[in-house]
Amino acid sequence: MAQFSKPAWLENPLVRWVDHRLPVFSFMSHELYEYPTPRNLNYWWNFGSLAGIILVIMIVSGITLAMHYVPHTDYAFDSVERIMRDVNYGWLIRYIHMNGASAFFVVVYIHIFRGMYFGSYKAPRELLWILGVVILLLMMATAFMGYVLPWGQMSFWGATVITNLFSAIPWGIGDWMVTLLWGGFAVDNPTLNRFYSLHYLLPFVLVGVVVLHIWALHVHGSNNPVGIDTKGDQDVIPFHPYYTIKDTFGLGVFLIVFAGFIFFAPNFFGEPDNYIPANPLATPPHIVPEWYFLPFYAILRAVPDNFIGGWVTNWMGFVIFDAKLAGVLAMFGSIGVLFLLPWLDRSPVRSSRFRPLFRQFFWLFVIDCAVLGWVGANPAEGYFVLIGRIATAFYFLYFLVIIPLLGILEKPRPVPASISEPVLGGGAATAAERAQ
Ligand code: HEM
């Protein structure tokens, strides 16, 4: 692998003094400066660093909000209103945090789809991928608990619906879990307190897992759009300045769009009902989660009453699990199946550039996720029920049947011998294509 030149600042006497005792600067230089990176990364590779920056933005804005927020059912809503009206730039900090959550999910969902399209989850990056799925779960838990804190109508009823799901787990375990989550027998002040505590804690756990994620990434280096391993110096370039500049440009574009939402449409992603203080005696007509949970919400509601639960009951004469539990299992299973992806896809070719069939099914899957989101945003009635069931069935078919079968049946297109071959060959056909 290439040895790229070290930065001049490593020669600074003070830097050398510190580095001799604690080599943080050599470490930074090695991982962020000289670090050999495939030369063909496109803009889809910007989203990992962008996610990292948003995580920092979320932590900084969150800590600032925490200085003014009061985690008590009597004061929480009003303390948030005070942040919006009286605290200097409180409105800005809150809108950054609120919209930052949505931006985080947009960026991470794109990051995940990128990984799926280019086969970045395949060997030797399985653990990197698994850590990513753990990150996703942590993000979901953090976002869910954060949404409860303003103690509006959607905070309260969202918390009630989602925590109640655990009661579907049989043998009293579910009820025990729900009481533990609530800290009592209903969503109330102890619930708000523990959610606040965990909402503050989890982002730091997230930072820890992100460090492992990037560590795992740096062991074998990034995958790339053609999905083949780098083979020597001609295939790599140093991370700095090439990708520091590219990532900075992406960050600039992101900040423009982000500022657009914060200053011109700060409640675009929000739910108006959450500006009504929580009222345990008045259920809102539609309880909808934030947009980033909608596909999973659709899967939860898609399992029919007479499906697995009813089927098991009728066939075996007693209830092993009812439809509610089946829905909960399907919802968690929809994320759980991501853990298995590296082993479900047996194709030796990573990038879907060389997998025409896989590519088509991938786009169907993306559309399927969008359809699930749309169904999740609507009441579970009329034709939404049928569409939700079909889309849920496709979701699982995609992972459990289509991907494994394509790995065996699909004939991939010839893969170039190296990353630089198509470029150095003047864009002419690859050796593999010429040999055909
Ligand atoms: C806080 C959230 C996350 C952060 C900060 C983060 C950070 C990063 C960074 C900096 C990279 C290298 C740059 C890039 O390839 O874009 C990366 C790569 C990667 N991430 Fe993440 N990530 C996050 C979430 C996830 C999730 C949820 C998954 C999957 C479920 C995932 C899977 C991957 C994979 C497979 C790669 C390797 C990509 C390649 O080399 O082609 N990441 N991540």
Short mmCIF file of C-alpha atoms and ligand atoms in Angstrom, two decimals:
data_model
loop_
_atom_site.label_atom_id
_atom_site.label_comp_id
_atom_site.label_asym_id
_atom_site.label_seq_id
_atom_site.Cartn_x
_atom_site.Cartn_y
_atom_site.Cartn_z
CA MET A 1 0.00 0.00 0.00
CA ALA A 2 1.18 3.48 -0.76
CA GLN A 3 3.25 5.48 1.69
CA PHE A 4 2.07 9.07 1.32
CA SER A 5 4.00 12.06 2.58
CA LYS A 6 3.44 13.19 6.14
CA PRO A 7 2.06 16.67 6.91
CA ALA A 8 4.59 19.45 7.64
CA TRP A 9 3.03 20.23 11.01
CA LEU A 10 4.22 16.85 12.32
CA GLU A 11 7.71 18.44 12.36
CA ASN A 12 6.64 21.28 14.65
CA PRO A 13 8.73 20.95 17.87
CA LEU A 14 5.72 21.16 20.19
CA VAL A 15 3.81 18.60 18.12
CA ARG A 16 6.87 16.33 18.16
CA TRP A 17 7.23 16.72 21.92
CA VAL A 18 3.62 15.70 22.54
CA ASP A 19 3.68 13.01 19.88
CA HIS A 20 6.75 11.37 21.41
CA ARG A 21 4.81 10.93 24.66
CA LEU A 22 1.31 10.42 23.28
CA PRO A 23 1.20 9.83 19.50
CA VAL A 24 -2.15 11.50 18.87
CA PHE A 25 -0.77 13.60 16.03
CA SER A 26 0.81 10.66 14.19
CA PHE A 27 -2.48 8.85 14.67
CA MET A 28 -4.44 11.74 13.12
CA SER A 29 -1.96 12.02 10.30
CA HIS A 30 -2.12 8.30 9.64
CA GLU A 31 -5.93 8.04 9.72
CA LEU A 32 -7.04 11.38 8.25
CA TYR A 33 -4.13 12.73 6.21
CA GLU A 34 -1.96 10.09 4.58
CA TYR A 35 -4.74 7.50 4.85
CA PRO A 36 -4.84 5.71 1.44
CA THR A 37 -8.35 5.94 -0.01
CA PRO A 38 -9.70 4.46 -3.27
CA ARG A 39 -9.34 7.12 -5.95
CA ASN A 40 -12.81 6.57 -7.42
CA LEU A 41 -15.11 7.38 -4.48
CA ASN A 42 -18.14 9.38 -5.61
CA TYR A 43 -20.41 11.73 -3.67
CA TRP A 44 -22.33 8.84 -2.09
CA TRP A 45 -19.23 8.39 0.07
CA ASN A 46 -19.78 11.84 1.61
CA PHE A 47 -22.61 10.70 3.82
CA GLY A 48 -20.56 8.90 6.48
CA SER A 49 -18.55 11.98 7.43
CA LEU A 50 -21.71 14.08 7.16
CA ALA A 51 -23.46 11.76 9.63
CA GLY A 52 -20.51 12.20 12.01
CA ILE A 53 -20.75 16.00 11.78
CA ILE A 54 -24.51 15.93 12.39
CA LEU A 55 -23.92 13.77 15.46
CA VAL A 56 -21.64 16.50 16.82
CA ILE A 57 -24.22 19.21 15.95
CA MET A 58 -26.89 17.18 17.79
CA ILE A 59 -24.76 16.75 20.91
CA VAL A 60 -23.75 20.43 21.07
CA SER A 61 -27.29 21.76 20.48
CA GLY A 62 -28.73 19.11 22.84
CA ILE A 63 -26.41 20.03 25.70
CA THR A 64 -27.36 23.69 25.24
CA LEU A 65 -31.08 22.85 25.30
CA ALA A 66 -30.55 20.77 28.44
CA MET A 67 -29.36 23.92 30.24
CA HIS A 68 -32.90 25.31 29.99
CA TYR A 69 -35.16 22.28 29.74
CA VAL A 70 -37.02 21.03 32.86
CA PRO A 71 -37.74 17.27 32.89
CA HIS A 72 -40.97 17.38 34.84
CA THR A 73 -44.47 16.78 33.50
CA ASP A 74 -45.66 20.08 35.04
CA TYR A 75 -42.90 22.18 33.47
CA ALA A 76 -41.51 20.35 30.43
CA PHE A 77 -43.87 21.85 27.83
CA ASP A 78 -43.57 25.36 29.27
CA SER A 79 -39.79 25.13 29.57
CA VAL A 80 -39.61 24.34 25.84
CA GLU A 81 -41.87 27.32 25.09
CA ARG A 82 -39.58 29.45 27.22
CA ILE A 83 -36.59 28.25 25.20
CA MET A 84 -38.47 29.27 22.04
CA ARG A 85 -39.48 32.73 23.29
CA ASP A 86 -37.20 33.97 26.08
CA VAL A 87 -33.83 32.25 25.88
CA ASN A 88 -31.40 34.12 23.63
CA TYR A 89 -31.36 32.27 20.29
CA GLY A 90 -33.24 29.46 22.01
CA TRP A 91 -35.52 29.14 18.97
CA LEU A 92 -32.46 28.65 16.76
CA ILE A 93 -30.91 26.01 19.01
CA ARG A 94 -34.19 24.13 19.27
CA TYR A 95 -34.86 24.26 15.52
CA ILE A 96 -31.31 23.06 14.85
CA HIS A 97 -31.87 20.12 17.22
CA MET A 98 -35.36 19.27 15.90
CA ASN A 99 -34.41 19.47 12.23
CA GLY A 100 -31.02 17.95 12.98
CA ALA A 101 -32.77 14.74 14.02
CA SER A 102 -34.53 14.57 10.65
CA ALA A 103 -31.35 15.47 8.80
CA PHE A 104 -29.49 12.75 10.70
CA PHE A 105 -31.97 10.12 9.54
CA VAL A 106 -32.01 11.40 5.93
CA VAL A 107 -28.22 11.22 5.81
CA VAL A 108 -27.95 7.84 7.56
CA TYR A 109 -30.70 6.28 5.42
CA ILE A 110 -28.84 7.43 2.28
CA HIS A 111 -25.63 6.04 3.84
CA ILE A 112 -27.33 2.66 4.38
CA PHE A 113 -28.84 2.51 0.88
CA ARG A 114 -25.41 3.42 -0.52
CA GLY A 115 -23.90 0.49 1.39
CA MET A 116 -26.59 -1.83 0.07
CA TYR A 117 -26.20 -0.67 -3.54
CA PHE A 118 -22.43 -1.01 -3.63
CA GLY A 119 -22.29 -4.18 -1.51
CA SER A 120 -20.23 -2.49 1.23
CA TYR A 121 -21.59 -4.97 3.80
CA LYS A 122 -19.75 -7.90 2.19
CA ALA A 123 -16.54 -9.48 3.47
CA PRO A 124 -14.36 -8.21 4.99
CA ARG A 125 -16.71 -5.39 6.13
CA GLU A 126 -19.42 -7.48 7.85
CA LEU A 127 -18.62 -6.20 11.33
CA LEU A 128 -18.49 -2.62 10.07
CA TRP A 129 -22.01 -3.16 8.72
CA ILE A 130 -23.23 -4.81 11.93
CA LEU A 131 -21.91 -1.88 13.97
CA GLY A 132 -23.84 0.35 11.56
CA VAL A 133 -27.08 -1.51 12.34
CA VAL A 134 -26.35 -1.12 16.08
CA ILE A 135 -25.89 2.61 15.43
CA LEU A 136 -29.25 2.69 13.65
CA LEU A 137 -30.99 1.05 16.62
CA LEU A 138 -29.33 3.47 19.05
CA MET A 139 -30.36 6.41 16.89
CA MET A 140 -33.94 5.20 16.85
CA ALA A 141 -34.06 4.77 20.64
CA THR A 142 -32.50 8.21 21.14
CA ALA A 143 -34.87 9.94 18.71
CA PHE A 144 -37.92 8.22 20.18
CA MET A 145 -37.05 9.32 23.71
CA GLY A 146 -36.13 12.83 22.61
CA TYR A 147 -39.53 13.26 20.98
CA VAL A 148 -41.21 12.57 24.32
CA LEU A 149 -39.37 15.40 26.11
CA PRO A 150 -41.42 18.44 24.92
CA TRP A 151 -44.42 16.68 26.50
CA GLY A 152 -46.86 17.61 23.76
CA GLN A 153 -49.81 15.50 22.68
CA MET A 154 -47.79 13.45 20.18
CA SER A 155 -44.97 13.03 22.72
CA PHE A 156 -47.34 11.54 25.25
CA TRP A 157 -49.43 9.40 22.92
CA GLY A 158 -46.48 8.27 20.84
CA ALA A 159 -44.75 7.15 24.04
CA THR A 160 -47.92 5.40 25.20
CA VAL A 161 -48.43 3.49 21.93
CA ILE A 162 -44.82 2.46 21.44
CA THR A 163 -44.03 1.47 25.04
CA ASN A 164 -47.29 -0.55 25.11
CA LEU A 165 -45.97 -2.65 22.23
CA PHE A 166 -43.64 -4.42 24.64
CA SER A 167 -46.68 -5.72 26.54
CA ALA A 168 -47.19 -8.12 23.60
CA ILE A 169 -44.23 -10.18 24.82
CA PRO A 170 -45.76 -13.20 26.62
CA TRP A 171 -45.27 -14.86 30.00
CA GLY A 172 -45.50 -11.60 31.92
CA ILE A 173 -42.12 -10.49 30.58
CA GLY A 174 -43.73 -7.79 28.42
CA ASP A 175 -45.79 -6.34 31.28
CA TRP A 176 -42.71 -6.31 33.47
CA MET A 177 -40.77 -4.45 30.74
CA VAL A 178 -43.53 -1.89 30.26
CA THR A 179 -43.68 -1.15 34.01
CA LEU A 180 -39.91 -0.77 34.00
CA LEU A 181 -40.03 1.60 31.02
CA TRP A 182 -42.81 3.66 32.57
CA GLY A 183 -41.46 3.63 36.10
CA GLY A 184 -45.04 3.10 37.22
CA PHE A 185 -48.37 2.06 35.76
CA ALA A 186 -48.78 4.75 33.10
CA VAL A 187 -46.64 7.13 31.05
CA ASP A 188 -45.98 9.83 33.63
CA ASN A 189 -43.30 11.84 35.39
CA PRO A 190 -40.97 8.89 36.10
CA THR A 191 -41.20 7.95 32.40
CA LEU A 192 -40.24 11.48 31.38
CA ASN A 193 -37.31 11.43 33.83
CA ARG A 194 -35.84 8.17 32.64
CA PHE A 195 -36.33 9.07 28.99
CA TYR A 196 -34.51 12.36 29.61
CA SER A 197 -31.67 10.58 31.36
CA LEU A 198 -31.32 8.01 28.57
CA HIS A 199 -31.75 10.61 25.83
CA TYR A 200 -28.74 12.42 27.29
CA LEU A 201 -26.72 9.22 27.70
CA LEU A 202 -27.30 7.35 24.42
CA PRO A 203 -25.68 9.87 22.06
CA PHE A 204 -22.40 9.30 23.90
CA VAL A 205 -22.81 5.55 23.55
CA LEU A 206 -23.46 6.33 19.89
CA VAL A 207 -20.14 8.19 19.70
CA GLY A 208 -18.42 5.10 21.13
CA VAL A 209 -20.00 2.80 18.55
CA VAL A 210 -19.20 5.27 15.74
CA VAL A 211 -15.53 5.14 16.82
CA LEU A 212 -15.64 1.33 16.52
CA HIS A 213 -17.44 1.71 13.16
CA ILE A 214 -14.66 3.90 11.77
CA TRP A 215 -11.98 1.74 13.33
CA ALA A 216 -13.44 -1.28 11.55
CA LEU A 217 -13.62 0.78 8.35
CA HIS A 218 -9.96 1.73 8.55
CA VAL A 219 -8.76 -1.85 8.95
CA HIS A 220 -9.54 -2.73 5.32
CA GLY A 221 -10.31 0.75 3.99
CA SER A 222 -13.35 1.95 2.09
CA ASN A 223 -15.18 -0.05 -0.50
CA ASN A 224 -15.71 1.90 -3.74
CA PRO A 225 -18.20 2.25 -6.62
CA VAL A 226 -16.76 -0.67 -8.61
CA GLY A 227 -16.64 -2.79 -5.46
CA ILE A 228 -13.22 -4.39 -6.07
CA ASP A 229 -10.27 -4.28 -3.70
CA THR A 230 -7.54 -1.72 -4.26
CA LYS A 231 -4.45 -3.27 -5.85
CA GLY A 232 -1.49 -1.02 -5.27
CA ASP A 233 -0.53 2.62 -5.37
CA GLN A 234 -2.23 3.49 -8.65
CA ASP A 235 -5.65 2.72 -7.10
CA VAL A 236 -5.39 4.98 -4.04
CA ILE A 237 -4.93 8.65 -3.17
CA PRO A 238 -4.24 10.23 0.23
CA PHE A 239 -7.32 11.25 2.21
CA HIS A 240 -6.03 14.81 2.46
CA PRO A 241 -6.51 16.99 0.47
CA TYR A 242 -8.67 14.98 -1.92
CA TYR A 243 -11.41 13.74 0.38
CA THR A 244 -11.15 16.46 3.03
CA ILE A 245 -12.03 18.92 0.25
CA LYS A 246 -14.75 16.71 -1.20
CA ASP A 247 -16.29 16.16 2.26
CA THR A 248 -16.10 19.91 3.02
CA PHE A 249 -17.88 20.71 -0.23
CA GLY A 250 -20.62 18.18 0.66
CA LEU A 251 -20.89 19.71 4.12
CA GLY A 252 -21.36 23.16 2.55
CA VAL A 253 -24.21 21.92 0.35
CA PHE A 254 -25.78 20.18 3.33
CA LEU A 255 -25.56 23.31 5.51
CA ILE A 256 -27.29 25.42 2.85
CA VAL A 257 -30.22 22.98 2.65
CA PHE A 258 -30.27 22.56 6.43
CA ALA A 259 -30.33 26.33 6.98
CA GLY A 260 -33.16 26.54 4.44
CA PHE A 261 -35.30 24.29 6.63
CA ILE A 262 -34.28 25.93 9.91
CA PHE A 263 -34.99 29.49 8.78
CA PHE A 264 -37.82 29.03 6.29
CA ALA A 265 -39.66 25.79 7.16
CA PRO A 266 -38.63 24.82 10.70
CA ASN A 267 -41.77 22.79 11.36
CA PHE A 268 -41.81 21.04 8.00
CA PHE A 269 -40.97 17.64 9.53
CA GLY A 270 -42.96 18.23 12.73
CA GLU A 271 -46.46 17.38 13.82
CA PRO A 272 -48.73 20.35 14.78
CA ASP A 273 -50.36 18.31 17.57
CA ASN A 274 -47.12 18.41 19.48
CA TYR A 275 -47.66 22.12 20.11
CA ILE A 276 -50.65 21.11 22.29
CA PRO A 277 -49.63 20.21 25.88
CA ALA A 278 -49.90 16.48 26.71
CA ASN A 279 -53.36 15.48 27.87
CA PRO A 280 -53.77 11.88 29.07
CA LEU A 281 -57.56 12.28 28.81
CA ALA A 282 -57.73 13.30 25.13
CA THR A 283 -56.40 10.90 22.49
CA PRO A 284 -55.49 12.64 19.19
CA PRO A 285 -57.43 11.35 16.14
CA HIS A 286 -54.26 10.10 14.39
CA ILE A 287 -51.22 9.07 16.34
CA VAL A 288 -48.33 9.21 13.88
CA PRO A 289 -44.65 8.83 14.65
CA GLU A 290 -41.97 11.05 13.15
CA TRP A 291 -41.43 10.46 9.42
CA TYR A 292 -38.30 8.34 9.93
CA PHE A 293 -40.28 5.68 11.81
CA LEU A 294 -43.18 5.52 9.33
CA PRO A 295 -42.03 2.48 7.28
CA PHE A 296 -41.53 0.48 10.48
CA TYR A 297 -44.88 1.70 11.82
CA ALA A 298 -46.51 0.45 8.60
CA ILE A 299 -44.87 -2.98 9.06
CA LEU A 300 -46.09 -3.10 12.66
CA ARG A 301 -49.69 -2.53 11.55
CA ALA A 302 -49.49 -4.72 8.46
CA VAL A 303 -49.74 -8.10 10.16
CA PRO A 304 -53.39 -9.17 9.89
CA ASP A 305 -55.28 -10.44 12.95
CA ASN A 306 -55.76 -13.80 11.30
CA PHE A 307 -52.16 -14.16 10.20
CA ILE A 308 -49.50 -15.95 12.25
CA GLY A 309 -51.20 -15.34 15.59
CA GLY A 310 -54.62 -16.55 14.47
CA TRP A 311 -53.11 -19.33 12.43
CA VAL A 312 -51.11 -20.70 15.32
CA THR A 313 -54.13 -20.41 17.60
CA ASN A 314 -56.42 -22.28 15.22
CA TRP A 315 -53.97 -24.92 14.25
CA MET A 316 -52.54 -25.75 17.64
CA GLY A 317 -55.54 -24.80 19.74
CA PHE A 318 -53.71 -22.41 22.03
CA VAL A 319 -52.09 -19.03 21.65
CA ILE A 320 -48.33 -19.05 21.22
CA PHE A 321 -48.30 -15.49 20.06
CA ASP A 322 -51.11 -13.24 19.00
CA ALA A 323 -51.34 -10.83 16.08
CA LYS A 324 -50.03 -7.94 18.17
CA LEU A 325 -46.87 -9.86 19.00
CA ALA A 326 -46.57 -10.93 15.37
CA GLY A 327 -46.68 -7.24 14.38
CA VAL A 328 -44.06 -6.32 16.97
CA LEU A 329 -41.82 -9.18 15.83
CA ALA A 330 -42.23 -8.12 12.20
CA MET A 331 -41.28 -4.55 13.08
CA PHE A 332 -38.15 -5.54 15.01
CA GLY A 333 -37.46 -8.26 12.44
CA SER A 334 -37.41 -5.64 9.68
CA ILE A 335 -34.29 -4.17 11.29
CA GLY A 336 -33.01 -7.49 12.64
CA VAL A 337 -32.82 -8.88 9.11
CA LEU A 338 -30.25 -6.20 8.28
CA PHE A 339 -27.83 -7.94 10.66
CA LEU A 340 -27.99 -11.01 8.42
CA LEU A 341 -27.54 -9.20 5.12
CA PRO A 342 -23.81 -10.01 4.71
CA TRP A 343 -24.69 -13.72 4.83
CA LEU A 344 -27.94 -13.55 2.88
CA ASP A 345 -26.15 -12.12 -0.16
CA ARG A 346 -23.85 -14.84 -1.47
CA SER A 347 -22.86 -13.13 -4.71
CA PRO A 348 -19.06 -12.76 -5.02
CA VAL A 349 -19.55 -9.40 -6.79
CA ARG A 350 -20.04 -6.39 -4.50
CA SER A 351 -21.14 -3.46 -6.60
CA SER A 352 -24.54 -3.55 -8.30
CA ARG A 353 -22.92 -1.79 -11.27
CA PHE A 354 -22.07 -5.33 -12.38
CA ARG A 355 -25.31 -6.92 -11.16
CA PRO A 356 -28.11 -5.79 -13.50
CA LEU A 357 -30.87 -7.85 -11.85
CA PHE A 358 -29.82 -7.01 -8.31
CA ARG A 359 -29.82 -3.35 -9.30
CA GLN A 360 -33.42 -3.47 -10.50
CA PHE A 361 -34.59 -5.23 -7.36
CA PHE A 362 -32.63 -2.75 -5.24
CA TRP A 363 -34.59 0.15 -6.75
CA LEU A 364 -37.84 -1.76 -6.23
CA PHE A 365 -36.79 -2.11 -2.60
CA VAL A 366 -36.16 1.65 -2.31
CA ILE A 367 -39.63 2.30 -3.76
CA ASP A 368 -41.06 -0.29 -1.38
CA CYS A 369 -39.58 1.58 1.62
CA ALA A 370 -41.11 4.83 0.35
CA VAL A 371 -44.50 3.11 -0.08
CA LEU A 372 -44.25 1.74 3.47
CA GLY A 373 -43.54 5.27 4.72
CA TRP A 374 -46.59 6.60 2.88
CA VAL A 375 -48.79 3.81 4.28
CA GLY A 376 -47.42 4.46 7.79
CA ALA A 377 -48.45 8.12 7.52
CA ASN A 378 -52.05 7.18 6.77
CA PRO A 379 -54.73 5.55 8.91
CA ALA A 380 -54.74 1.73 8.75
CA GLU A 381 -57.99 1.49 6.81
CA GLY A 382 -59.30 1.00 3.25
CA TYR A 383 -56.75 0.25 0.56
CA PHE A 384 -53.85 1.33 2.79
CA VAL A 385 -54.23 -1.98 4.64
CA LEU A 386 -53.75 -4.04 1.48
CA ILE A 387 -50.90 -1.90 0.14
CA GLY A 388 -49.18 -2.05 3.55
CA ARG A 389 -49.41 -5.84 3.59
CA ILE A 390 -48.06 -6.22 0.06
CA ALA A 391 -45.21 -3.78 0.76
CA THR A 392 -44.36 -5.57 4.01
CA ALA A 393 -44.35 -8.94 2.25
CA PHE A 394 -42.03 -7.53 -0.42
CA TYR A 395 -39.71 -6.08 2.25
CA PHE A 396 -39.09 -9.50 3.77
CA LEU A 397 -39.14 -11.32 0.42
CA TYR A 398 -36.40 -8.98 -0.76
CA PHE A 399 -34.04 -9.94 2.05
CA LEU A 400 -34.99 -13.56 2.64
CA VAL A 401 -35.71 -14.82 -0.88
CA ILE A 402 -34.74 -12.40 -3.66
CA ILE A 403 -31.23 -11.49 -2.42
CA PRO A 404 -30.20 -15.12 -1.64
CA LEU A 405 -31.60 -16.34 -4.97
CA LEU A 406 -29.93 -13.58 -6.99
CA GLY A 407 -26.63 -14.50 -5.34
CA ILE A 408 -26.94 -17.95 -6.90
CA LEU A 409 -28.84 -17.34 -10.15
CA GLU A 410 -27.65 -13.97 -11.41
CA LYS A 411 -24.79 -13.85 -13.91
CA PRO A 412 -22.84 -10.68 -13.09
CA ARG A 413 -21.21 -8.56 -15.78
CA PRO A 414 -17.40 -8.73 -16.03
CA VAL A 415 -15.63 -6.80 -13.30
CA PRO A 416 -12.54 -4.66 -14.14
CA ALA A 417 -9.19 -6.05 -13.03
CA SER A 418 -8.41 -2.95 -10.99
CA ILE A 419 -9.92 0.40 -10.06
CA SER A 420 -7.56 2.35 -12.25
CA GLU A 421 -7.73 0.02 -15.26
CA PRO A 422 -10.77 1.62 -16.94
CA VAL A 423 -9.29 5.09 -16.32
CA LEU A 424 -5.72 4.34 -17.42
CA GLY A 425 -7.11 2.42 -20.38
CA GLY A 426 -8.58 5.72 -21.61
CA GLY A 427 -12.11 4.61 -20.77
CA ALA A 428 -11.79 1.67 -23.17
CA ALA A 429 -13.27 -1.70 -22.36
CA THR A 430 -11.83 -3.52 -19.38
CA ALA A 431 -9.50 -6.47 -19.87
CA ALA A 432 -12.34 -8.78 -18.84
CA GLU A 433 -14.70 -7.18 -21.38
CA ARG A 434 -12.08 -7.32 -24.13
CA ALA A 435 -11.49 -10.98 -23.41
CA GLN A 436 -15.17 -11.74 -24.03
C1 HEM B 1 -24.02 7.96 13.36
C2 HEM B 1 -24.15 7.29 12.26
C3 HEM B 1 -23.01 6.89 11.35
C4 HEM B 1 -21.80 7.49 11.18
C5 HEM B 1 -21.28 8.76 11.86
C6 HEM B 1 -21.07 6.72 10.20
C7 HEM B 1 -19.80 7.03 9.76
C8 HEM B 1 -19.20 6.42 8.68
C9 HEM B 1 -18.05 6.94 7.99
C10 HEM B 1 -17.30 8.24 8.34
C11 HEM B 1 -17.77 6.10 6.98
C12 HEM B 1 -16.69 6.28 5.92
C13 HEM B 1 -17.21 7.24 4.84
C14 HEM B 1 -18.28 6.63 3.99
O1 HEM B 1 -18.10 5.49 3.50
O2 HEM B 1 -19.34 7.27 3.80
C15 HEM B 1 -18.70 5.00 7.06
C16 HEM B 1 -18.71 3.89 6.23
C17 HEM B 1 -19.63 2.88 6.30
N1 HEM B 1 -20.78 2.84 7.07
FE1 HEM B 1 -21.30 4.23 8.44
N2 HEM B 1 -21.84 5.65 9.82
C18 HEM B 1 -23.03 5.73 10.48
C19 HEM B 1 -24.10 4.85 10.35
C20 HEM B 1 -24.09 3.69 9.59
C21 HEM B 1 -25.17 2.75 9.49
C22 HEM B 1 -26.51 2.91 10.20
C23 HEM B 1 -24.75 1.75 8.65
C24 HEM B 1 -25.47 0.50 8.21
C25 HEM B 1 -26.48 -0.04 8.76
C26 HEM B 1 -23.42 2.06 8.21
C27 HEM B 1 -22.64 1.29 7.36
C28 HEM B 1 -21.44 1.67 6.82
C29 HEM B 1 -20.68 0.89 5.86
C30 HEM B 1 -21.04 -0.49 5.31
C31 HEM B 1 -19.56 1.65 5.53
C32 HEM B 1 -18.44 1.28 4.55
C33 HEM B 1 -18.76 1.92 3.27
C34 HEM B 1 -17.76 1.67 2.20
O3 HEM B 1 -16.58 1.58 2.49
O4 HEM B 1 -18.23 1.55 1.06
N3 HEM B 1 -23.05 3.24 8.80
N4 HEM B 1 -19.57 5.24 8.10
#
